[in-house]
Each structure stands twice: as structure tokens, then as C-alpha cells.
Short mmCIF file of C-alpha atoms and ligand atoms in Angstrom, two decimals:
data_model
loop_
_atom_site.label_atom_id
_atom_site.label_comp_id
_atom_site.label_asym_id
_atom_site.label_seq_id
_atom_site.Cartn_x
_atom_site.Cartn_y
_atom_site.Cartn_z
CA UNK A 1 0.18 -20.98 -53.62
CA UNK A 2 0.98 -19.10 -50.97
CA UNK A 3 1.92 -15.40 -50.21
CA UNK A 4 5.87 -15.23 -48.87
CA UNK A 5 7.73 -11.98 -47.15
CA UNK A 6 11.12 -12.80 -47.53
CA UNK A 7 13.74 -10.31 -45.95
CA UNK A 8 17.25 -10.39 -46.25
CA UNK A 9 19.66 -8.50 -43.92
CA UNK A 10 22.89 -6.44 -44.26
CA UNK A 11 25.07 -8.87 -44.26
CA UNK A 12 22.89 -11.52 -46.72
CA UNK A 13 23.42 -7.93 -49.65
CA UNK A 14 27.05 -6.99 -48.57
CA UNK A 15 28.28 -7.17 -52.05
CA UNK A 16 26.82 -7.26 -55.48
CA UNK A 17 28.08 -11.27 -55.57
CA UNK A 18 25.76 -11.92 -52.22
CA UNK A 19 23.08 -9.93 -53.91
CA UNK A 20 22.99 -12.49 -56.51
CA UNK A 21 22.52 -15.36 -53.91
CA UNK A 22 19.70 -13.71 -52.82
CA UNK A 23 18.22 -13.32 -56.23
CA UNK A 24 18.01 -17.08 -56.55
CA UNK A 25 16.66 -17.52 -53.28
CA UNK A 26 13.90 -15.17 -54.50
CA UNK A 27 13.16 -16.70 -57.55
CA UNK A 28 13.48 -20.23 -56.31
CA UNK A 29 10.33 -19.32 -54.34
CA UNK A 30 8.56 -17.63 -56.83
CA UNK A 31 9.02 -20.38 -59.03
CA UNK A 32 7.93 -22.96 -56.43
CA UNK A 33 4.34 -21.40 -57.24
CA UNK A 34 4.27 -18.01 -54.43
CA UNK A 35 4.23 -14.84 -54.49
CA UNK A 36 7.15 -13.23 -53.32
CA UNK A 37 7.73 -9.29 -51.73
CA UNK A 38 10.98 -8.92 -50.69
CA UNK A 39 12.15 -6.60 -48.37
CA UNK A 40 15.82 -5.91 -47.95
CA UNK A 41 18.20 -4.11 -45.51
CA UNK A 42 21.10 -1.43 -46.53
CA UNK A 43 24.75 -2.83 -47.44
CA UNK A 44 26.41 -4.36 -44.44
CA UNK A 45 28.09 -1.36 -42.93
CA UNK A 46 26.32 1.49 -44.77
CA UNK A 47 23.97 2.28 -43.03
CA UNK A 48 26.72 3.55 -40.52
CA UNK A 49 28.53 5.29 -43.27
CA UNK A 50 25.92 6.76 -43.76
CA UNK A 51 25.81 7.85 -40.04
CA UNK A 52 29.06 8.93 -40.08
CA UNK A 53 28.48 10.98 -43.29
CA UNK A 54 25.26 13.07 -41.50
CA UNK A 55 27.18 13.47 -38.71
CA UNK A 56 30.35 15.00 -40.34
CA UNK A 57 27.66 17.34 -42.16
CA UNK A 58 26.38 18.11 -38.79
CA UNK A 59 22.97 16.08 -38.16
CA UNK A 60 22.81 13.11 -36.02
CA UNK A 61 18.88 13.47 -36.01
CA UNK A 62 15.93 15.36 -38.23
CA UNK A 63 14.10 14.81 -41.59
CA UNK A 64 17.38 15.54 -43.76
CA UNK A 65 19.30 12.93 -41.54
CA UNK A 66 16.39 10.32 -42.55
CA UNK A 67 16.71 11.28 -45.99
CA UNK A 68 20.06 10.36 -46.04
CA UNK A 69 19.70 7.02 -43.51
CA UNK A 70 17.12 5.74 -45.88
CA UNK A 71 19.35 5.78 -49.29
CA UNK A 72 21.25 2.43 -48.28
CA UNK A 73 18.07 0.50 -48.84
CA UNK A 74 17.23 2.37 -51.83
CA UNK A 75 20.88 1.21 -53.06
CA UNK A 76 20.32 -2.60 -52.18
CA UNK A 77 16.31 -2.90 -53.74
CA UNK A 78 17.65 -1.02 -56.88
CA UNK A 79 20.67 -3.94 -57.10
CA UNK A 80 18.38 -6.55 -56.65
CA UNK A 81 15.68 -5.73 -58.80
CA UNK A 82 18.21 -4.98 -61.48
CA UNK A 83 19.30 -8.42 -61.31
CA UNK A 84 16.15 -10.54 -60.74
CA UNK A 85 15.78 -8.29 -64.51
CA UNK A 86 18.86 -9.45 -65.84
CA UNK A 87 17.76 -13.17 -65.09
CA UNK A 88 14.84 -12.98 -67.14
CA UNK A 89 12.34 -12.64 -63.74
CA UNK A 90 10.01 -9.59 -63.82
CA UNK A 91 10.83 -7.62 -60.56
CA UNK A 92 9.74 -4.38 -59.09
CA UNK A 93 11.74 -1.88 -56.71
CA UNK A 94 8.90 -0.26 -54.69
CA UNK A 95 10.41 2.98 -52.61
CA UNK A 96 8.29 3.15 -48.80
CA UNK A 97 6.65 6.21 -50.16
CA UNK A 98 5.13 4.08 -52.95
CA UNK A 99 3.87 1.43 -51.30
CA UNK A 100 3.04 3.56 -49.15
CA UNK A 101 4.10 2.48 -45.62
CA UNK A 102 2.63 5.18 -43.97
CA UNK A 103 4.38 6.33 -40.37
CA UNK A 104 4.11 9.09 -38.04
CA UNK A 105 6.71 12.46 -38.18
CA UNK A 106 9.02 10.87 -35.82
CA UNK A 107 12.22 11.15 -38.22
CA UNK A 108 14.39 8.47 -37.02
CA UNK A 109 12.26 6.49 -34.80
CA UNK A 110 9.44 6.56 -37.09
CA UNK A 111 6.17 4.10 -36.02
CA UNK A 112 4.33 2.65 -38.59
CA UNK A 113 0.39 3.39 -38.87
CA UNK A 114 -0.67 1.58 -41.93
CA UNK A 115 0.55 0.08 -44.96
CA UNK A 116 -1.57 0.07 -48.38
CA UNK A 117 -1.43 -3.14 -50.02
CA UNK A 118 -3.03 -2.34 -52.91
CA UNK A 119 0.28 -1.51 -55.38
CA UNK A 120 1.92 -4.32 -54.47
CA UNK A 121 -0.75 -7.16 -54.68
CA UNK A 122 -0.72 -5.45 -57.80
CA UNK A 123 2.38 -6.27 -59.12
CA UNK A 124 2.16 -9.35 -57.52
CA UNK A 125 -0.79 -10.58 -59.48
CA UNK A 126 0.75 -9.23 -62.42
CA UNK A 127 3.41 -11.70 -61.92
CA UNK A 128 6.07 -9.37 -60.43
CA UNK A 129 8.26 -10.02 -57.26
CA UNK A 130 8.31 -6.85 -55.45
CA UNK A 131 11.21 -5.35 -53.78
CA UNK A 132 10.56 -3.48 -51.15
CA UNK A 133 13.39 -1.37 -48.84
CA UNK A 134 13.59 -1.99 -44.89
CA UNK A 135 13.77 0.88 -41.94
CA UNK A 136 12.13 3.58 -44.33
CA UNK A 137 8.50 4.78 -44.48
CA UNK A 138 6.40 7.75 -45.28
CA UNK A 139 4.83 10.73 -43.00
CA UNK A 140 1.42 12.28 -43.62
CA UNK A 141 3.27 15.21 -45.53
CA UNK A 142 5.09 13.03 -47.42
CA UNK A 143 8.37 13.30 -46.03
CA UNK A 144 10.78 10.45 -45.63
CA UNK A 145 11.13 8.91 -42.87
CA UNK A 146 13.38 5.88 -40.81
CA UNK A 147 12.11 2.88 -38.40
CA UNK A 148 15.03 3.17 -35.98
CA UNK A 149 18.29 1.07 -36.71
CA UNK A 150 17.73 -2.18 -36.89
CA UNK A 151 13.89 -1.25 -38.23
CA UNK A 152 13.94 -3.88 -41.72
CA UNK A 153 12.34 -6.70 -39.45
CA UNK A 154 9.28 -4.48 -38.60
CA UNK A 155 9.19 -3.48 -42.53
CA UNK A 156 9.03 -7.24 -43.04
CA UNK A 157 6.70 -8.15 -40.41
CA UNK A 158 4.69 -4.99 -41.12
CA UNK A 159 4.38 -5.87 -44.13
CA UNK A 160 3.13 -9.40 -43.99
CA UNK A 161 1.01 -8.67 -41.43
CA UNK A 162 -0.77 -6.44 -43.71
CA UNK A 163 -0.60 -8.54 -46.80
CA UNK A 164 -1.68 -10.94 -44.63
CA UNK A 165 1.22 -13.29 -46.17
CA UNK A 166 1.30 -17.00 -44.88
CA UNK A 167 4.92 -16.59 -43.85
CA UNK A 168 7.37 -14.29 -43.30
CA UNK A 169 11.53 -15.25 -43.45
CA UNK A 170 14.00 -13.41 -42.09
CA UNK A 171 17.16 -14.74 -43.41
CA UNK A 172 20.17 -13.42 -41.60
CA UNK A 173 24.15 -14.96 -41.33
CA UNK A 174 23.00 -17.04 -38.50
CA UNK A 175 21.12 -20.38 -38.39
CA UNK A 176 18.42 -19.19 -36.14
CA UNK A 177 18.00 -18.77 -32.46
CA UNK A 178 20.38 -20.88 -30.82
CA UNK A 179 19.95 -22.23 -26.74
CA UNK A 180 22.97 -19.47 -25.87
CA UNK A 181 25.60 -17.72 -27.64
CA UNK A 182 27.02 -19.99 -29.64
CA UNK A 183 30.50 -18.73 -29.35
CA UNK A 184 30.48 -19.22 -25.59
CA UNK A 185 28.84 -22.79 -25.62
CA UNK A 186 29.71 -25.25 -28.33
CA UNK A 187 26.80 -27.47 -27.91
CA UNK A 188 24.39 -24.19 -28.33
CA UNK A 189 21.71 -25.84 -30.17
CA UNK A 190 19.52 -24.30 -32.75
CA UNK A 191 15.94 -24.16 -31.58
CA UNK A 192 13.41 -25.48 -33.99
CA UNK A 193 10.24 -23.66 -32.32
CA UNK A 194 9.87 -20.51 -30.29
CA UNK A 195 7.22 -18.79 -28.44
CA UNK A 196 6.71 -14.96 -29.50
CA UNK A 197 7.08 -14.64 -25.91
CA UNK A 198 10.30 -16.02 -25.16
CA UNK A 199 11.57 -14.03 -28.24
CA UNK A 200 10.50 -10.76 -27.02
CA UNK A 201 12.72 -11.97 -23.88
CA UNK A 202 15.70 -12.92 -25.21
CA UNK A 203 15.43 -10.43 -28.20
CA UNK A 204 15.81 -7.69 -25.44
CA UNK A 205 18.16 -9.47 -23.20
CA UNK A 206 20.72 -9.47 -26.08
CA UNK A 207 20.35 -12.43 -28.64
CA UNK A 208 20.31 -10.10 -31.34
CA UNK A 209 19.02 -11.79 -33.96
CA UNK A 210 15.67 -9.57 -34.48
CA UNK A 211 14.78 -6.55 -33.54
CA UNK A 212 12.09 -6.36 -30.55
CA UNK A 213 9.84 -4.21 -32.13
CA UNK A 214 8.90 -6.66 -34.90
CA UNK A 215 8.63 -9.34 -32.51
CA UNK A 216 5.78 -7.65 -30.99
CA UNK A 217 4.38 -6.54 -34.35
CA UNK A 218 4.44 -10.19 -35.39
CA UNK A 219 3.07 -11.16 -31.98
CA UNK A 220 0.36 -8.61 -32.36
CA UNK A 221 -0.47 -9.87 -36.08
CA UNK A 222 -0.18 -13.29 -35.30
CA UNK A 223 2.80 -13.09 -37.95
CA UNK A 224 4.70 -16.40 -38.35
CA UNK A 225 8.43 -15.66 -38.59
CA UNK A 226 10.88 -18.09 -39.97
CA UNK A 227 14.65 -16.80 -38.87
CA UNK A 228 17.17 -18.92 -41.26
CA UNK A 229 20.58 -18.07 -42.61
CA UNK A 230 20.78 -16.93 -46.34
CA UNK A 231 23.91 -18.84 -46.88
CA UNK A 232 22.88 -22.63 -45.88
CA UNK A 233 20.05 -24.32 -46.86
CA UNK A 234 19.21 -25.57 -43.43
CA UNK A 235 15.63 -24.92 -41.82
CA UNK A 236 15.83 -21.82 -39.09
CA UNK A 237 13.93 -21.25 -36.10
CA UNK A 238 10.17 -20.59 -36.35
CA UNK A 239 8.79 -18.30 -33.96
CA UNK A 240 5.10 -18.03 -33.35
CA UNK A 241 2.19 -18.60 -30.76
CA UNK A 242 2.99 -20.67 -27.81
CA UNK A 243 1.72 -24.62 -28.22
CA UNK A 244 1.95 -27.53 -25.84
CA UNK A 245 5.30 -28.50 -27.00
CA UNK A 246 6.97 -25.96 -25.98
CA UNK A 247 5.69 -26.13 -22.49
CA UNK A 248 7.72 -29.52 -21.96
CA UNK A 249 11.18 -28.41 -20.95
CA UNK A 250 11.02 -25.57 -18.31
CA UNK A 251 13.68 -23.56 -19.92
CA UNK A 252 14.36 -22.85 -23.50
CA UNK A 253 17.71 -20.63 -23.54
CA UNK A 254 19.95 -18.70 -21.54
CA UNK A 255 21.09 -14.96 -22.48
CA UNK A 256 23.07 -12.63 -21.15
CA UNK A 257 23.97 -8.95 -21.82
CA UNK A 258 27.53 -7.43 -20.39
CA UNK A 259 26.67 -3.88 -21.65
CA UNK A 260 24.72 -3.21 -18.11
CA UNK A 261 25.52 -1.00 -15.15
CA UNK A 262 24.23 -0.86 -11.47
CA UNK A 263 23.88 1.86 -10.03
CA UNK A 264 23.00 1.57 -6.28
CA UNK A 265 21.61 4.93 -4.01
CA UNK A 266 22.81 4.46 -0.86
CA UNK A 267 20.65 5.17 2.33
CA UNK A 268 17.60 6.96 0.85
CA UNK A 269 15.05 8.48 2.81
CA UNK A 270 12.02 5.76 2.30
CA UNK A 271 9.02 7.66 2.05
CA UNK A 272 5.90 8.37 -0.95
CA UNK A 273 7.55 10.10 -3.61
CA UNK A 274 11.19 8.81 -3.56
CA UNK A 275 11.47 6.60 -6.45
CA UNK A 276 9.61 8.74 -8.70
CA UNK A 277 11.91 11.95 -7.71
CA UNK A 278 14.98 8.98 -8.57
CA UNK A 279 13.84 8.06 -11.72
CA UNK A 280 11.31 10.70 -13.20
CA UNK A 281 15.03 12.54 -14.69
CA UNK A 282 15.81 9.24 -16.32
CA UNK A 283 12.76 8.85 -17.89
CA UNK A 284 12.33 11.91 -18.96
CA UNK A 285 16.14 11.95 -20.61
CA UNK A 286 15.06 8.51 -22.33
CA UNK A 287 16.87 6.33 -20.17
CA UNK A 288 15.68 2.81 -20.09
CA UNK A 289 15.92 1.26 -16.76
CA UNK A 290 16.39 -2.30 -16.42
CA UNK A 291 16.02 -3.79 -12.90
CA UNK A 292 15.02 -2.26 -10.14
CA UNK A 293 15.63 -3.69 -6.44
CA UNK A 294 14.41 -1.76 -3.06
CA UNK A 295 16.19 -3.07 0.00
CA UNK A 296 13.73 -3.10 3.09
CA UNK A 297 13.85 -0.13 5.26
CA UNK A 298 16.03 0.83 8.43
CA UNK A 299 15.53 3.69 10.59
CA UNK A 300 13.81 5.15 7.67
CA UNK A 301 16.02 4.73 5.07
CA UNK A 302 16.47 2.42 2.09
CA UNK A 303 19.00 1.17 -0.37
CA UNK A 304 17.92 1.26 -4.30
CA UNK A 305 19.56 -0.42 -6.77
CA UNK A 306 18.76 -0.02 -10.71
CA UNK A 307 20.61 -0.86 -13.57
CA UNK A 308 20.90 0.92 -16.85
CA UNK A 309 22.94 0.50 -20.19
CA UNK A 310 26.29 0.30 -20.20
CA UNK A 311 25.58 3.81 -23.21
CA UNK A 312 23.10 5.28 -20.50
CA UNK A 313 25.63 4.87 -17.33
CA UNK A 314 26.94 8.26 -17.30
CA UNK A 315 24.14 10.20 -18.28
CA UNK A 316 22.16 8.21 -15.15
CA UNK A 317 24.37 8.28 -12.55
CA UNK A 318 24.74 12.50 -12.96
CA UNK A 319 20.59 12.78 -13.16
CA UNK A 320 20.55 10.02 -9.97
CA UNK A 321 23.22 11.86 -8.09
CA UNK A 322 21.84 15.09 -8.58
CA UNK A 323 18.42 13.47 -6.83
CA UNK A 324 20.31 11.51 -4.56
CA UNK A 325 22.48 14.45 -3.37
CA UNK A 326 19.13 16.74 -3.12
CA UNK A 327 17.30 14.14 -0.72
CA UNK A 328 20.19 13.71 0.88
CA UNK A 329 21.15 10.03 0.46
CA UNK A 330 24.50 8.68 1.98
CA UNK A 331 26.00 8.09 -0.97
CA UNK A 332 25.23 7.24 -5.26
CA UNK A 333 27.64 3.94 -6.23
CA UNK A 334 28.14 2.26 -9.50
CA UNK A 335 29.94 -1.23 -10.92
CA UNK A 336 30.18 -1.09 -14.86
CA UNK A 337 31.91 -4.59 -14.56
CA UNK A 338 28.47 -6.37 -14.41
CA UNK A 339 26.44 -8.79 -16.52
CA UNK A 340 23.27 -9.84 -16.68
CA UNK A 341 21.93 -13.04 -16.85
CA UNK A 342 18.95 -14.64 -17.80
CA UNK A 343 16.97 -18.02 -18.46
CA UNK A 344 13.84 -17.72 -20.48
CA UNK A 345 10.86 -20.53 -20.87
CA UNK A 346 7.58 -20.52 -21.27
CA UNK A 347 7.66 -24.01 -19.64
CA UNK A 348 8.45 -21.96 -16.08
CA UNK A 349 5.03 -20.80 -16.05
CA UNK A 350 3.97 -24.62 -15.00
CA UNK A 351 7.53 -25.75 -13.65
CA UNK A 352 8.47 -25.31 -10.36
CA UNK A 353 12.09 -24.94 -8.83
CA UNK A 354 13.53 -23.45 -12.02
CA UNK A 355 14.54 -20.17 -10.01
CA UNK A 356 16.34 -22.62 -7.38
CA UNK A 357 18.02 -24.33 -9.47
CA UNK A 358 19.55 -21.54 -11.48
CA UNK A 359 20.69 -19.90 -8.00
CA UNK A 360 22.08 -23.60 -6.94
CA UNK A 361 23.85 -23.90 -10.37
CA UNK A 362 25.36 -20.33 -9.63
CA UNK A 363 26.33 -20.75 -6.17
CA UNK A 364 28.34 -24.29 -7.17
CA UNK A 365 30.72 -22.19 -8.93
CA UNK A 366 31.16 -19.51 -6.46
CA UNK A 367 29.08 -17.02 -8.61
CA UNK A 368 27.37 -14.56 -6.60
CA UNK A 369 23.78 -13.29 -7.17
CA UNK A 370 24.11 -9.39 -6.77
CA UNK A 371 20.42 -8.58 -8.06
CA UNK A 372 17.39 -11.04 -9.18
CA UNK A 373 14.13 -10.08 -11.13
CA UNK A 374 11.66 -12.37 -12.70
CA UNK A 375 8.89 -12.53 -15.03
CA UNK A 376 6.45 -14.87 -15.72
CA UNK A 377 8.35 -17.22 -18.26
CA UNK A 378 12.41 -15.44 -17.23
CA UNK A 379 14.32 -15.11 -14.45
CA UNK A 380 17.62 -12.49 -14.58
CA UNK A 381 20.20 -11.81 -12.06
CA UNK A 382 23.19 -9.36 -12.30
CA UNK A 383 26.45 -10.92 -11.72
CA UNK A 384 30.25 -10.12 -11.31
CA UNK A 385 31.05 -9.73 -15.35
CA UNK A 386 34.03 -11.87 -15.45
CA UNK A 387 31.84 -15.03 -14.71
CA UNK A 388 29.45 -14.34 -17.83
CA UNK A 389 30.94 -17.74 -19.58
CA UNK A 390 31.61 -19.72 -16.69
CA UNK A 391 27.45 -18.80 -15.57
CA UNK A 392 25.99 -18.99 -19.67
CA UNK A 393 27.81 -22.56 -19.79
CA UNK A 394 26.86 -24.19 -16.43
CA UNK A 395 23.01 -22.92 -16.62
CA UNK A 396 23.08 -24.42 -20.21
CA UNK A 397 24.09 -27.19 -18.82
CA UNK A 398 21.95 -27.67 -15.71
CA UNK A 399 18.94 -26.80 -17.83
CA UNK A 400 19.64 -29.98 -20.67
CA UNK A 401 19.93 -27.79 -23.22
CA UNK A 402 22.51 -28.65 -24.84
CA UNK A 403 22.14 -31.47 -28.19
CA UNK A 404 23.24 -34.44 -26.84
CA UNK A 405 20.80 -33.83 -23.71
CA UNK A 406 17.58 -33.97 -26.06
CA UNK A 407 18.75 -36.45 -28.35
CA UNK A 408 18.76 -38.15 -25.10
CA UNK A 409 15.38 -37.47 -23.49
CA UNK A 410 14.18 -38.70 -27.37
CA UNK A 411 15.37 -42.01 -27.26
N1 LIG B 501 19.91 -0.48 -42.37
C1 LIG B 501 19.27 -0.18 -41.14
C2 LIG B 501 20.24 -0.38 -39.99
O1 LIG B 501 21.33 -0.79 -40.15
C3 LIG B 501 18.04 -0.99 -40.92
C4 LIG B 501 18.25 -2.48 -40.89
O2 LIG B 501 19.16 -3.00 -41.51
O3 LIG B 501 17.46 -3.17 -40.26
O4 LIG B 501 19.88 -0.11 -38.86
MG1 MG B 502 19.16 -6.54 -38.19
#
């Protein structure tokens, strides 16, 4: 017997008929001998009513905006619970304040700081399936609070970390994580395995299937995380610690993300103090940068080049130019019409050439590199946005990624 976190997002509870799917899910489980908590995200598409509700009422942050964020989930556990009643199971709708999931005063970008597992091992040795709502938690003063949107897949992995469960699922409308973007390569194929690593990377370079903070919760924890789809049967993508087998091919996907901008300072003076007078502004407005590329230095003077999200890009380039203008650079420029681009392995770490290769691949079609950064097990470069497809398909290919290439190296 063994202790299960299944959670279910918005699009697996859309409607009260979907709701019911899960419910056997659940109880398929449960009757398979586990214990089940469930954890379950808002309607698809409420929790941005919801948004656009607060907003129209004149909040777009604060406690009473979480209060009203968090009510989708309360909607969805409430469904479900009624139902798993209604087919005879005994089932429990546990609110975050119950549990408690306890977070910091934060509202809307609450952290969690510990869960109590006490009520709902509980329930859960009283026989009871325990349904428990994503993105919402609990401050010190009691006060509601929200995870940040897209929070449900910390809850989940929060949870099970703390319950210490033997698996967590997160089903979702996709298979699991796929090679590339399905919709831009056909022969995508679904991964079977994944390193929390390479998640992390190609969680945040866009493949949007979890959200990055609960990959690094469930890296932390050690969590394993099955990613499936809610309406097939077929196995998803595990993701957990790194083993040999995923060292054998050198790269295990291929992202991109076409909501980046570059913005490039022109002849900078290049001396102590520069970048930090560049980019202090930014961070202190909240702006993520991405990539960051110093040219070498002429005469005293350098070129920097950064790029930011495509939702950042006008905020940044007024804070940059502002700088830029006050050290008197030559000039701020920005290209909205980029993409970035990015292979991900944790094979590169003992593969050589895999850099090359993807600049080769690149440079066969014409596609030029604008901007290149690396980490140990990616390598990204920013290119021309109208290649995105042309670039995601040949690296897939060049790489052997795609099904018929492993069925291949099998035989
Ligand atoms: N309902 C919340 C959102 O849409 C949390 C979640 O579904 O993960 O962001
Ligand atoms: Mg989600």
C-alpha cells in the first residue's frame, strides 16, 4: 500500500462531467489498496475570471484579491468531494487553512513554510480520500493566502513531500513531456524519464507543462513526479533524480520561447560599476533578465546585450535607457522579433561537440546565432523569430530525437 498525491489541473475539472472522470481516477487508486490526497486546480478559465472580477473591483494584488483568487479551488474540491460522496466513497474537502499549509504574508506570491500532516493522515487512516485545493495556503495570522498562478503543482509536490507520499501525479491534458513542441514537430516523442534537472530547464525555457517552482520543491524533497494526461490511460513522463540512463544520449529535448526581447546598450563606458548601474533598476522593478552578453572592449567602451520578457520589454528598455542615457552610451536598441532557443541534456555534461553541432545544424539553414549562453546540461541562443520552426525541427532532428531514431538505436 502505498501513499499517492494525485493532482489534477484546470483543464482535467473544466466541467462537472470531467470532474466525474477524475472521481474514478481517484477511486480506482484508492481501491487498488493506497491512500489517496488529491489536490486539484480551479475550473479551466476561472481562475482568470476571477482576475478579471478583482480587477474590475479595483485590486490586482493584496489579501482581499487572494481571498477572492483562492475561491476557484474551493469550487472544484467542494465538486469533487461531493461526488466521490455520491458514489458511495468516503471523501473529505480539506480548505489550505485546515490542513494547514502554512505560508508566509506574501498575498499572491505566497511561499510555503510547512505543512501539518497530521489532519489528513487522519482522514486517511480513517479511510477517507482527502481533497485538498491547489495555489492557496495560510499566513501566520490566519489570513488566506495564493502560491502564484500556476502554484497547484507546488501544493501537490508540497504536499507529498511532506506526507512523504511514494508518488506524486500530476495529470494534465498532455501526455507528458514531449522531445519539442509537439505542434511544431510531429515525431515529438514523449519522454519516458527525466532528470529534475533538465525539467527545471525546459520548465523555464517554456515547455509549460509544470510550474518551476515545484520542480525545485520536488528536486529539493527528492519528490518523484509522474506528469500523465487525465484523459488517456497511457503512462506519462516520470521526472526524478538523474541515473545512468539518462546520461546516454547527449541531448534530451529542444525548447524554445518567442516571448523574449534583446535589448542591446550600445557603446558603454567599460569600467567597475557599469553593469550593476544597467541592471540594479531592473532588478529592483522585478525584471527577470535572461541572457546577458558583454562584447570585449574598444577604446574603452563596450556593447551589452540582455534579454528580457517579451511582458518586461517596455518597462526595461525605459529603466536601461534612462542608465544608458546618464553614462552616456551611444545608443539603447531593441528587436522584439526574437526567439530563443535551447537544447537541454544532462548527457552534455560528458558529451562533447553538442554546442558545435547545434551551431552547424543552425548555420546549414542560414539561421544566424545573434546571442549564445550555456549551462552545464543546456545550451540557448537567440535567433531571428521567424526561424523558431525551421531551428526546433532541424535540432530535433540532428539530435535523434525523434521516434523512429531510437527505435532505431534499439534494434
Ligand atoms: N488556479 C490557479 C491558476 O490558474 C493555480 C493553478 O491552477 O495551478 O493559476
Ligand atoms: Mg498548471
Amino acid at each position: 500500500m502505498a501513499l499517492i498525491v494525485q493532482k489534477f489541473g484546470g483543464t482535467s475539472v473544466g466541467t462537472v462531467e470531467k470532474i466525474k472522470n477524475v472521481a474514478s481516477r481517484v477511486t480506482a487508486t484508492k481501491q487498488a489498496g493506497n491512500d489517496v490526497v488529491v489536490v486539484l486546480s480551479a475550473m479551466s478559465g476561472e481562475t482568470n475570471r476571477l482576475v478579471g472580477l478583482a480587477k474590475e473591483a479595483g485590486a490586482s494584488s493584496g489579501r482581499e484579491y487572494d481571498v477572492v483568487l483562492s475561491t476557484g479551488e474551493q469550487v472544484s474540491i467542494g465538486l469533487l468531494s461531493i461526488i466521490l460522496q455520491g458514489m458511495g466513497h468516503e471523501a473529505l474537502s480539506m480548505l489550505g487553512s485546515r490542513v494547514p499549509i502554512r505560508t508566509n504574508a506574501h498575498f499572491s506570491a505566497a511561499k510555503i513554510e510547512n505543512i501539518g500532516k497530521e489532519n489528513i493522515l487522519n482522514a486517511c487512516k480513517d479511510g477517507k480520500i482527502v481533497v485538498v485545493p491547489g495555489f492557496q495556503g495560510v499566513d501566520a495570522q490566519g489570513n488566506t493566502t495564493t502560491l502564484g498562478r500556476g502554484g497547484s503543482d507546488t501544493t501537490a509536490v508540497a504536499l507529498a513531500a511532506a506526507l512523504e507520499a511514494d508518488l506524486c501525479e500530476i495529470y494534465t491534458d498532455v501526455e507528458g513531456v514531449f522531445t519539442t513542441d509537439p505542434s511544431i514537430c510531429s515525431d515529438a516523442r514523449k519522454m519516458e524519464k527525466i532528470s529534475y534537472d533538465e525539467m527545471l530547464e525546459m520548465a523555464s525555457l517554456g515547455a509549460k507543462v509544470l510550474q518551476t517552482r515545484s520542480v525545485q520543491f520536488a528536486r529539493r524533497f527528492n519528490v518523484p513526479l509522474m506528469v500523465r494526461s487525465s484523459f488517456t490511460e497511457t503512462i506519462g513522463t516520470l521526472v526524478c533524480k538523474e541515473d545512468e540512463d539518462m546520461e546516454r544520449a547527449a541531448v534530451s529535448g529542444v525548447t524554445y520561447n518567442k516571448k523574449e526581447a534583446k535589448i542591446s546598450v550600445v557603446r558603454v563606458p567599460d569600467r567597475p560599476g557599469v553593469a550593476v548601474k544597467l541592471f540594479k533598476p531592473l532588478s529592483e522593478a522585478g525584471i527577470n533578465v535572461d541572457m546577458i552578453v558583454q562584447n570585449i572592449s574598444h577604446e574603452g567602451h563596450t556593447d551589452m546585450t540582455f534579454t528580457v520578457t517579451d511582458d518586461d520589454y517596455e518597462e526595461a528598455f525605459a529603466l536601461v535607457k534612462e542608465t544608458a542615457d546618464a553614462l552616456e552610451a551611444h545608443d539603447v536598441i531593441a528587436d522584439q522579433e526574437i526567439a530563443k532557443l535551447s537544447i537541454v541534456g544532462a548527457g552534455m555534461k560528458t558529451h562533447a561537440g553538442v554546442a558545435t553541432k547545434m551551431f552547424e545544424t543552425l548555420s546549414e539553414e542560414g539561421i544566424n546565432v545573434q546571442m549564445i549562453s550555456t549551462s552545464e546540461i543546456k545550451v540557448s541562443v537567440v535567433i531571428d523569430e521567424k526561424y523558431t520552426e525551421l531551428a526546433v525541427r532541424v535540432l530535433h532532428d540532428a539530435f535523434g530525437l525523434a521516434d523512429s531514431d531510437v527505435k532505431e538505436e534499439e534494434y
